[in-house]
Short mmCIF file of C-alpha atoms in Angstrom, two decimals:
data_model
loop_
_atom_site.label_atom_id
_atom_site.label_comp_id
_atom_site.label_asym_id
_atom_site.label_seq_id
_atom_site.Cartn_x
_atom_site.Cartn_y
_atom_site.Cartn_z
CA SER M 401 223.17 230.18 -6.09
CA GLY M 402 219.63 230.10 -7.12
CA VAL M 403 217.89 233.03 -8.58
CA PRO M 404 215.23 234.13 -6.29
CA GLY M 405 211.92 234.69 -7.77
CA PHE M 406 208.16 233.59 -7.35
CA THR M 407 205.20 232.16 -9.85
CA LEU M 408 202.09 233.41 -10.25
CA ARG M 409 198.85 230.77 -10.70
CA SER M 410 195.21 231.93 -11.89
CA THR M 411 192.61 229.69 -9.83
CA THR M 412 189.94 230.46 -13.03
CA GLY M 413 192.22 228.91 -15.36
CA LEU M 414 192.83 232.09 -17.68
CA LEU M 415 196.02 233.31 -18.23
CA ALA M 416 197.04 236.98 -17.55
CA GLY M 417 200.24 238.96 -18.58
CA TYR M 418 201.57 242.19 -18.17
CA THR M 419 204.21 244.25 -20.37
CA ALA M 420 208.07 243.24 -20.20
CA GLY M 421 209.89 245.28 -18.54
CA ALA M 422 207.11 246.78 -16.53
CA ALA M 423 206.56 244.53 -13.72
CA LYS M 424 207.26 245.51 -10.19
CA PHE M 425 207.45 243.77 -6.84
CA ARG M 426 206.20 246.09 -3.94
CA ILE M 427 207.21 245.45 -0.17
CA ARG M 428 204.60 247.40 2.14
CA TYR M 429 206.28 247.52 5.98
CA THR M 430 206.15 249.30 9.20
CA HIS M 431 208.61 251.51 10.70
CA THR M 432 208.51 254.21 13.51
CA VAL M 433 208.72 257.67 12.90
CA SER M 434 208.44 260.16 16.15
CA GLY M 435 207.03 257.58 18.15
CA SER M 436 204.47 256.47 15.94
CA PRO M 437 203.87 253.76 13.49
CA VAL M 438 204.24 254.53 9.68
CA LEU M 439 202.93 252.46 7.12
CA ASP M 440 205.34 252.81 3.93
CA SER M 441 206.61 251.07 0.80
CA ILE M 442 209.35 250.33 -1.13
CA ASP M 443 209.16 248.98 -5.18
CA THR M 444 211.97 246.83 -6.41
CA PRO M 445 212.11 246.59 -9.97
CA VAL M 446 211.79 243.21 -11.75
CA THR M 447 215.32 242.42 -13.13
CA GLN M 448 214.62 238.73 -14.77
CA ASP M 449 211.18 237.54 -16.22
CA PHE M 450 210.15 234.95 -18.77
CA TYR M 451 206.56 233.81 -19.83
CA LEU M 452 204.90 230.32 -19.83
CA HIS M 453 202.26 229.58 -22.15
CA SER M 454 199.84 227.05 -21.78
CA PRO M 455 198.95 224.21 -23.55
CA LEU M 456 202.76 223.14 -23.98
CA THR M 457 203.81 221.64 -26.59
CA PRO M 458 206.80 219.54 -25.82
CA THR M 459 209.29 217.75 -27.62
CA ALA M 460 208.05 214.46 -27.41
CA THR M 461 206.64 211.08 -29.31
CA GLY M 462 204.54 208.43 -28.62
CA ALA M 463 207.37 206.30 -28.95
CA ASP M 464 209.36 207.86 -25.85
CA SER M 465 210.25 205.87 -23.13
CA ALA M 466 209.18 208.11 -19.97
CA LEU M 467 205.88 209.56 -19.33
CA VAL M 468 206.41 213.03 -17.96
CA LEU M 469 203.64 213.67 -15.06
CA GLY M 470 203.71 217.00 -13.21
CA GLY M 471 206.25 219.97 -13.08
CA LEU M 472 205.51 223.28 -13.64
CA TYR M 473 204.18 222.18 -17.34
CA LYS M 474 201.60 220.58 -15.50
CA THR M 475 201.67 217.48 -17.55
CA ALA M 476 199.64 214.63 -17.08
CA LEU M 477 199.11 210.85 -18.60
CA ALA M 478 196.57 209.51 -21.36
CA ILE M 479 197.09 205.57 -20.43
CA ARG M 480 194.59 203.15 -22.69
CA PHE M 481 195.05 198.94 -22.59
CA PRO M 482 192.68 196.33 -23.75
CA VAL M 483 190.64 194.31 -21.72
CA ASP M 484 189.93 191.89 -24.22
CA SER M 485 192.17 189.23 -22.20
CA ILE M 486 189.42 189.45 -19.29
CA PRO M 487 187.38 185.83 -20.09
CA SER M 488 183.54 186.30 -20.84
CA GLY M 489 180.95 184.85 -18.25
CA VAL M 490 183.03 185.98 -15.27
CA SER M 491 182.40 188.63 -12.67
CA VAL M 492 184.92 191.54 -12.87
CA GLU M 493 185.32 192.56 -8.98
CA GLU M 494 188.11 195.30 -9.07
CA ALA M 495 191.45 196.68 -10.74
CA THR M 496 194.54 197.82 -9.98
CA LEU M 497 196.39 200.59 -11.91
CA ILE M 498 200.26 200.46 -11.28
CA LEU M 499 202.38 203.28 -12.31
CA LYS M 500 206.22 202.25 -11.97
CA LEU M 501 208.78 205.22 -11.62
CA LEU M 502 212.12 204.94 -14.07
CA PRO M 503 215.44 204.74 -12.61
CA GLY M 504 216.60 208.69 -12.97
CA SER M 505 213.11 209.97 -11.55
CA ALA M 506 212.44 211.93 -8.72
CA ALA M 507 210.23 209.93 -6.18
CA PRO M 508 207.82 211.37 -3.74
CA ASP M 509 208.88 212.94 -0.40
CA SER M 510 207.49 214.73 2.81
CA ALA M 511 207.27 218.13 0.28
CA ASP M 512 204.38 216.05 -1.17
CA THR M 513 202.64 215.13 1.87
CA HIS M 514 199.30 217.44 0.22
CA GLY M 515 199.86 215.95 -3.39
CA ALA M 516 197.16 214.12 -5.12
CA LEU M 517 197.13 211.61 -8.33
CA GLN M 518 193.58 211.88 -9.98
CA ILE M 519 192.14 209.70 -12.35
CA ARG M 520 189.41 210.25 -14.52
CA THR M 521 187.90 208.55 -17.43
CA ILE M 522 188.92 209.50 -21.16
CA ARG M 523 185.31 209.67 -23.13
CA THR M 524 187.08 210.50 -26.92
CA ALA M 525 188.88 208.44 -29.06
CA TRP M 526 192.92 209.87 -29.17
CA THR M 527 196.23 208.63 -31.09
CA GLU M 528 199.82 207.75 -29.22
CA ALA M 529 201.38 211.61 -29.67
CA VAL M 530 201.52 214.80 -27.37
CA THR M 531 198.26 216.69 -27.56
CA GLN M 532 196.62 219.73 -25.96
CA GLN M 533 194.65 218.33 -23.05
CA ALA M 534 191.66 220.14 -23.94
CA ALA M 535 191.64 217.39 -27.21
CA PHE M 536 190.27 215.08 -24.59
CA THR M 537 187.13 214.95 -23.24
CA THR M 538 186.85 213.43 -19.75
CA ASP M 539 184.73 212.93 -16.89
CA ALA M 540 184.55 216.09 -14.71
CA SER M 541 184.31 213.69 -11.62
CA VAL M 542 187.60 212.26 -10.30
CA LEU M 543 187.22 208.53 -11.14
CA THR M 544 189.42 207.43 -8.49
CA GLY M 545 193.26 208.54 -7.10
CA GLY M 546 194.78 209.36 -3.88
CA ASN M 547 197.72 210.84 -1.61
CA VAL M 548 200.69 210.83 -3.55
CA VAL M 549 202.86 209.88 -0.40
CA LEU M 550 200.27 207.05 0.61
CA LEU M 551 199.95 205.36 -3.07
CA TYR M 552 203.79 205.29 -3.46
CA SER M 553 205.94 202.38 -2.73
CA SER M 554 209.65 203.19 -2.41
CA SER M 555 210.61 199.85 -2.32
CA ALA M 556 209.10 198.75 -5.48
CA ARG M 557 209.27 202.76 -6.85
CA THR M 558 205.47 202.17 -7.90
CA PHE M 559 202.36 203.92 -7.55
CA THR M 560 199.33 201.31 -6.64
CA ILE M 561 196.21 203.06 -7.67
CA ARG M 562 192.47 201.38 -6.57
CA MET M 563 190.28 201.36 -9.68
CA PRO M 564 186.57 200.46 -9.46
CA GLY M 565 185.25 197.33 -10.92
CA SER M 566 182.40 199.21 -12.58
CA LEU M 567 184.86 200.38 -14.95
CA MET M 568 186.50 197.37 -16.24
CA ARG M 569 182.86 195.50 -16.59
CA GLU M 570 181.83 198.64 -18.51
CA TRP M 571 184.86 198.26 -20.92
CA ALA M 572 184.49 194.38 -21.20
CA ALA M 573 180.86 195.09 -22.26
CA MET M 574 181.04 197.64 -24.62
CA PRO M 575 184.76 197.88 -26.01
CA SER M 576 184.25 201.16 -27.88
CA ALA M 577 184.00 202.99 -24.14
CA ASN M 578 187.28 202.12 -23.54
CA GLN M 579 189.29 205.08 -24.75
CA GLY M 580 191.53 204.74 -21.51
CA LEU M 581 192.78 206.83 -18.44
CA LEU M 582 193.90 210.56 -17.62
CA VAL M 583 196.22 210.69 -14.75
CA THR M 584 196.72 214.49 -13.19
CA LEU M 585 199.38 215.16 -10.53
CA VAL M 586 197.99 217.96 -8.28
CA ASN M 587 200.96 219.25 -6.02
CA TYR M 588 199.96 222.75 -5.40
CA ALA M 589 202.74 222.57 -2.59
CA ASN M 590 205.47 221.49 -4.75
CA LEU M 591 205.31 222.60 -8.24
CA THR M 592 208.49 222.09 -9.34
CA LYS M 593 208.03 217.98 -8.82
CA ARG M 594 208.39 216.28 -12.07
CA LEU M 595 207.57 212.31 -12.10
CA GLU M 596 208.98 210.17 -14.73
CA ILE M 597 206.95 207.28 -15.68
CA GLY M 598 207.97 204.09 -17.60
CA ALA M 599 205.94 204.45 -21.18
CA ARG M 600 205.20 200.74 -23.01
CA GLU M 601 208.45 201.07 -24.78
CA SER M 602 210.51 201.36 -21.34
CA SER M 603 211.55 198.47 -19.38
CA ARG M 604 208.87 199.23 -16.61
CA PRO M 605 205.69 200.15 -18.27
CA ALA M 606 202.58 200.63 -16.27
CA GLU M 607 200.50 197.62 -15.77
CA VAL M 608 196.52 196.90 -14.86
CA HIS M 609 195.75 194.01 -12.36
CA VAL M 610 191.95 192.76 -13.07
CA THR M 611 190.40 190.70 -10.38
CA TYR M 612 187.91 188.30 -11.17
CA THR M 613 185.37 185.87 -10.36
CA GLU M 614 184.05 182.72 -12.17
CA LEU M 615 180.39 182.22 -12.18
CA PRO M 616 178.71 179.24 -10.91
CA PRO M 617 177.35 176.94 -13.49
CA GLY M 618 173.55 177.52 -13.97
CA ARG M 619 171.13 175.43 -12.94
CA PHE M 620 167.73 173.76 -14.27
#
């Protein structure tokens, strides 16, 4: 009942295009003529086409209760949270980011075995609204992340991602450096997978759990 087709993805990050209605899908095959194999081909015209553009400007605002992660448009999440609740004079050990799926969201399954969540640190200030990812300055290296299926708890419908305590210590010592995190879903084997994460306006907002230890009293 679905429309058969295919998608094209550039590994260089550049966009490509073709003249509308002029594309062809060529099938090459081998058949036998008079006992000898012959290489031949047949062209089938494209009967349906449309284009995707990047970056996408979806209809959303900073007040939406759902944060869309992944999908054909490769949407990502920008999350920022204060760390001023961490007491001064403590040793920060680690932090855990918990992303909660909304009730109507799809969930990871066997098709997502090779999918991964990646978290990078955002380095520039931003406002709570939909924007182009190019507007964010993020660290080139992945801060943390992991396999989608392994990070997911089906009973709690949450992703639990361990973050290094060094980042919390950096933000606690220099609050201006805290511009939050960019969460992306890399799932080339299941390009249509779209996860809906609870925003802060929802009943299932993201949480960060910080573990710290009180320092021993000074000695004289």
